[in-house]
């Protein structure tokens, strides 16, 4: 999905929508991998053919022309841990973050795309279990009423446990809230630790998010 978007629009034509959540974090690192493959081995159709290649034998990509353009929609009721994690991650991986007001998302996005007309595709961490997402396809146009762009959705068909296997097997950093029992993070006022992860016999102790057995309960700590 990402290599197709990069071939169609080039690295300058692709931006990342980033919110600091687990799905967004997995998507960030998939995009970093795809950018490497696109730069180092543009003829490859997938990253799978590089599996098992010793690190010293991997082809080297050309230097990145610019930092990865990243859109962060900042709300008034966000967890400070999420905001801090996004700032740390942006610094660690050299992301060019543009903060936008969540309450004026459509207008701010339209203004950004107008000023950055070379950006044609936006990569999002949407999964088909998210609200209103079951009918989406991995590469699809933005919804009616939104500024026109191509949505690239590389983890659309991933389930909850696949996301956590990816993050934990590669030892990728993620927001600390997930280790406190949060499994799906929205605003402070609408999000609680998942009750399915409460440690038996306690009122306020929770197991980490990756230990949730039933993925159908992923949003049990969310009111919206």
Short mmCIF file of C-alpha atoms in Angstrom, two decimals:
data_model
loop_
_atom_site.label_atom_id
_atom_site.label_comp_id
_atom_site.label_asym_id
_atom_site.label_seq_id
_atom_site.Cartn_x
_atom_site.Cartn_y
_atom_site.Cartn_z
CA UNK A 1 0.00 0.00 0.00
CA UNK A 2 2.69 2.49 1.03
CA UNK A 3 5.06 1.58 -1.79
CA UNK A 4 2.21 2.07 -4.25
CA UNK A 5 1.47 5.50 -2.79
CA UNK A 6 5.17 6.43 -2.93
CA UNK A 7 5.48 5.27 -6.53
CA UNK A 8 2.39 7.27 -7.49
CA UNK A 9 3.21 10.50 -5.67
CA UNK A 10 6.89 10.35 -4.64
CA UNK A 11 8.16 10.91 -1.09
CA UNK A 12 7.35 14.63 -1.29
CA UNK A 13 3.76 13.81 -2.18
CA UNK A 14 3.05 11.74 0.94
CA UNK A 15 2.32 13.00 4.47
CA UNK A 16 1.54 11.19 7.71
CA UNK A 17 -1.45 11.83 9.97
CA UNK A 18 -0.08 11.22 13.45
CA UNK A 19 -1.89 11.11 16.80
CA UNK A 20 0.48 9.22 19.09
CA UNK A 21 -1.77 6.17 19.47
CA UNK A 22 -0.69 2.57 18.96
CA UNK A 23 -2.12 2.31 15.44
CA UNK A 24 -0.58 5.60 14.40
CA UNK A 25 2.75 4.54 15.89
CA UNK A 26 2.75 1.26 13.94
CA UNK A 27 1.88 3.20 10.79
CA UNK A 28 4.73 5.66 11.32
CA UNK A 29 7.27 2.84 11.39
CA UNK A 30 5.75 1.09 8.39
CA UNK A 31 6.06 4.35 6.48
CA UNK A 32 9.69 4.72 7.57
CA UNK A 33 10.35 1.20 6.23
CA UNK A 34 8.54 1.95 2.98
CA UNK A 35 10.50 5.18 2.50
CA UNK A 36 13.73 3.20 2.97
CA UNK A 37 12.70 0.55 0.42
CA UNK A 38 11.44 3.16 -2.05
CA UNK A 39 14.73 5.06 -1.82
CA UNK A 40 17.11 2.09 -1.76
CA UNK A 41 15.32 -0.46 -3.94
CA UNK A 42 12.68 1.34 -6.00
CA UNK A 43 12.02 -1.74 -8.16
CA UNK A 44 10.93 -3.88 -5.19
CA UNK A 45 7.21 -4.56 -4.88
CA UNK A 46 7.35 -5.37 -1.15
CA UNK A 47 9.68 -5.27 1.84
CA UNK A 48 9.41 -9.05 2.30
CA UNK A 49 12.22 -9.79 -0.16
CA UNK A 50 14.68 -8.04 2.16
CA UNK A 51 13.91 -10.31 5.12
CA UNK A 52 16.97 -12.21 6.26
CA UNK A 53 19.43 -9.92 4.50
CA UNK A 54 22.38 -9.12 6.81
CA UNK A 55 22.35 -5.43 7.83
CA UNK A 56 25.74 -4.79 6.23
CA UNK A 57 24.42 -6.11 2.89
CA UNK A 58 21.27 -4.01 2.76
CA UNK A 59 21.28 -1.40 0.00
CA UNK A 60 21.69 2.18 1.16
CA UNK A 61 19.04 4.71 0.19
CA UNK A 62 19.93 8.21 -0.96
CA UNK A 63 19.77 10.89 1.74
CA UNK A 64 16.22 12.05 2.46
CA UNK A 65 15.42 15.24 0.62
CA UNK A 66 13.32 16.60 3.50
CA UNK A 67 11.85 15.51 6.85
CA UNK A 68 8.62 13.53 6.74
CA UNK A 69 5.66 15.95 6.77
CA UNK A 70 3.48 14.97 9.71
CA UNK A 71 0.07 16.32 10.70
CA UNK A 72 -0.83 16.31 14.40
CA UNK A 73 -4.37 17.35 15.32
CA UNK A 74 -4.17 18.90 18.78
CA UNK A 75 -7.34 18.91 20.89
CA UNK A 76 -8.25 20.74 24.09
CA UNK A 77 -8.78 17.55 26.09
CA UNK A 78 -5.77 15.44 25.14
CA UNK A 79 -3.72 13.34 27.52
CA UNK A 80 -0.41 15.12 28.23
CA UNK A 81 1.32 11.75 27.89
CA UNK A 82 0.16 11.54 24.27
CA UNK A 83 1.39 15.06 23.48
CA UNK A 84 4.74 14.41 25.17
CA UNK A 85 5.16 11.12 23.32
CA UNK A 86 4.49 12.74 19.95
CA UNK A 87 7.07 15.44 20.68
CA UNK A 88 9.69 12.85 21.71
CA UNK A 89 8.97 10.74 18.66
CA UNK A 90 9.13 13.71 16.29
CA UNK A 91 12.55 14.63 17.65
CA UNK A 92 13.82 11.04 17.57
CA UNK A 93 12.83 10.39 13.96
CA UNK A 94 13.13 13.87 12.50
CA UNK A 95 9.45 14.41 11.72
CA UNK A 96 8.33 17.77 10.41
CA UNK A 97 5.24 18.17 12.58
CA UNK A 98 2.48 20.62 11.72
CA UNK A 99 0.10 20.99 14.66
CA UNK A 100 -3.52 21.68 13.75
CA UNK A 101 -6.59 22.44 15.85
CA UNK A 102 -8.71 19.31 16.14
CA UNK A 103 -11.90 21.37 16.42
CA UNK A 104 -11.23 22.99 13.01
CA UNK A 105 -9.74 19.95 11.32
CA UNK A 106 -11.35 20.29 7.88
CA UNK A 107 -10.53 23.99 7.44
CA UNK A 108 -6.96 23.61 8.72
CA UNK A 109 -6.33 20.58 6.53
CA UNK A 110 -7.73 22.37 3.48
CA UNK A 111 -5.45 25.34 4.17
CA UNK A 112 -2.42 23.07 4.61
CA UNK A 113 -3.04 21.14 1.40
CA UNK A 114 -3.59 24.37 -0.50
CA UNK A 115 -0.22 25.66 0.70
CA UNK A 116 1.48 22.29 0.11
CA UNK A 117 -0.11 21.36 -3.20
CA UNK A 118 2.53 18.69 -3.88
CA UNK A 119 1.05 16.50 -1.08
CA UNK A 120 -1.48 14.18 -2.67
CA UNK A 121 -1.69 11.27 -0.21
CA UNK A 122 -2.02 11.13 3.57
CA UNK A 123 -1.10 7.97 5.48
CA UNK A 124 -3.40 7.12 8.38
CA UNK A 125 -3.49 4.39 11.02
CA UNK A 126 -7.14 3.57 10.42
CA UNK A 127 -8.27 -0.04 10.98
CA UNK A 128 -11.48 -1.55 9.67
CA UNK A 129 -12.73 -2.06 13.24
CA UNK A 130 -12.68 1.71 13.80
CA UNK A 131 -16.04 3.51 13.58
CA UNK A 132 -17.27 4.07 9.98
CA UNK A 133 -14.22 2.27 8.53
CA UNK A 134 -15.46 -1.23 7.64
CA UNK A 135 -16.15 -0.33 3.99
CA UNK A 136 -12.85 1.48 3.33
CA UNK A 137 -10.14 0.15 1.02
CA UNK A 138 -6.36 0.50 1.62
CA UNK A 139 -6.08 3.25 -1.00
CA UNK A 140 -9.18 5.41 -1.25
CA UNK A 141 -10.28 8.98 -1.79
CA UNK A 142 -11.10 11.23 1.16
CA UNK A 143 -14.73 11.34 2.24
CA UNK A 144 -17.29 13.74 0.85
CA UNK A 145 -17.04 17.15 2.47
CA UNK A 146 -13.30 16.82 3.10
CA UNK A 147 -10.44 18.33 1.10
CA UNK A 148 -9.51 15.99 -1.78
CA UNK A 149 -6.57 13.65 -1.15
CA UNK A 150 -5.79 9.94 -1.29
CA UNK A 151 -5.98 8.03 1.98
CA UNK A 152 -3.28 5.36 2.33
CA UNK A 153 -4.31 2.89 5.04
CA UNK A 154 -1.55 0.27 5.45
CA UNK A 155 -2.95 -1.39 8.60
CA UNK A 156 -6.61 -1.32 7.57
CA UNK A 157 -6.87 -5.13 7.78
CA UNK A 158 -4.71 -5.55 10.89
CA UNK A 159 -6.36 -6.69 14.09
CA UNK A 160 -5.59 -5.50 17.61
CA UNK A 161 -3.12 -8.25 18.40
CA UNK A 162 -1.23 -7.79 15.13
CA UNK A 163 -0.56 -4.16 16.06
CA UNK A 164 0.86 -5.18 19.40
CA UNK A 165 2.96 -8.02 17.95
CA UNK A 166 4.48 -5.54 15.49
CA UNK A 167 5.30 -2.94 18.14
CA UNK A 168 6.62 -5.37 20.74
CA UNK A 169 8.55 -7.72 18.44
CA UNK A 170 10.44 -4.77 16.98
CA UNK A 171 10.75 -3.14 20.42
CA UNK A 172 9.32 0.10 19.15
CA UNK A 173 8.49 2.85 21.67
CA UNK A 174 4.82 3.62 22.34
CA UNK A 175 2.88 5.89 24.69
CA UNK A 176 3.15 4.88 28.34
CA UNK A 177 -0.64 4.99 28.83
CA UNK A 178 -0.89 1.59 27.17
CA UNK A 179 1.13 0.07 29.99
CA UNK A 180 -1.46 1.43 32.44
CA UNK A 181 -4.38 -0.47 30.96
CA UNK A 182 -5.56 1.92 28.26
CA UNK A 183 -6.35 0.02 25.05
CA UNK A 184 -7.97 2.75 22.92
CA UNK A 185 -7.16 6.39 23.64
CA UNK A 186 -9.38 9.36 22.92
CA UNK A 187 -9.92 12.47 25.00
CA UNK A 188 -9.28 12.56 28.75
CA UNK A 189 -12.97 12.99 29.52
CA UNK A 190 -14.07 10.01 27.41
CA UNK A 191 -11.29 7.48 28.04
CA UNK A 192 -10.59 5.17 30.97
CA UNK A 193 -8.36 2.13 31.48
CA UNK A 194 -10.01 -0.95 30.05
CA UNK A 195 -12.04 -2.69 32.78
CA UNK A 196 -11.22 -6.06 31.20
CA UNK A 197 -7.60 -5.47 32.25
CA UNK A 198 -8.27 -4.64 35.89
CA UNK A 199 -6.04 -6.70 38.18
CA UNK A 200 -8.35 -8.98 40.21
CA UNK A 201 -8.94 -7.79 43.76
CA UNK A 202 -7.87 -4.21 43.02
CA UNK A 203 -9.75 -1.03 42.17
CA UNK A 204 -7.15 0.93 40.25
CA UNK A 205 -4.47 -1.47 38.98
CA UNK A 206 -4.54 -2.59 35.37
CA UNK A 207 -2.50 -4.91 33.17
CA UNK A 208 -0.77 -3.58 30.02
CA UNK A 209 -2.82 -3.21 26.84
CA UNK A 210 -1.05 -5.98 24.96
CA UNK A 211 -2.42 -8.54 27.45
CA UNK A 212 -6.05 -7.96 26.43
CA UNK A 213 -7.32 -11.38 25.34
CA UNK A 214 -10.54 -10.41 23.57
CA UNK A 215 -9.87 -7.84 20.86
CA UNK A 216 -13.61 -7.15 20.66
CA UNK A 217 -13.18 -5.33 23.99
CA UNK A 218 -10.55 -2.93 22.63
CA UNK A 219 -12.81 0.13 22.99
CA UNK A 220 -14.35 -0.87 26.35
CA UNK A 221 -12.62 2.02 28.05
CA UNK A 222 -14.02 4.56 25.56
CA UNK A 223 -17.28 6.48 25.86
CA UNK A 224 -17.01 7.73 22.28
#
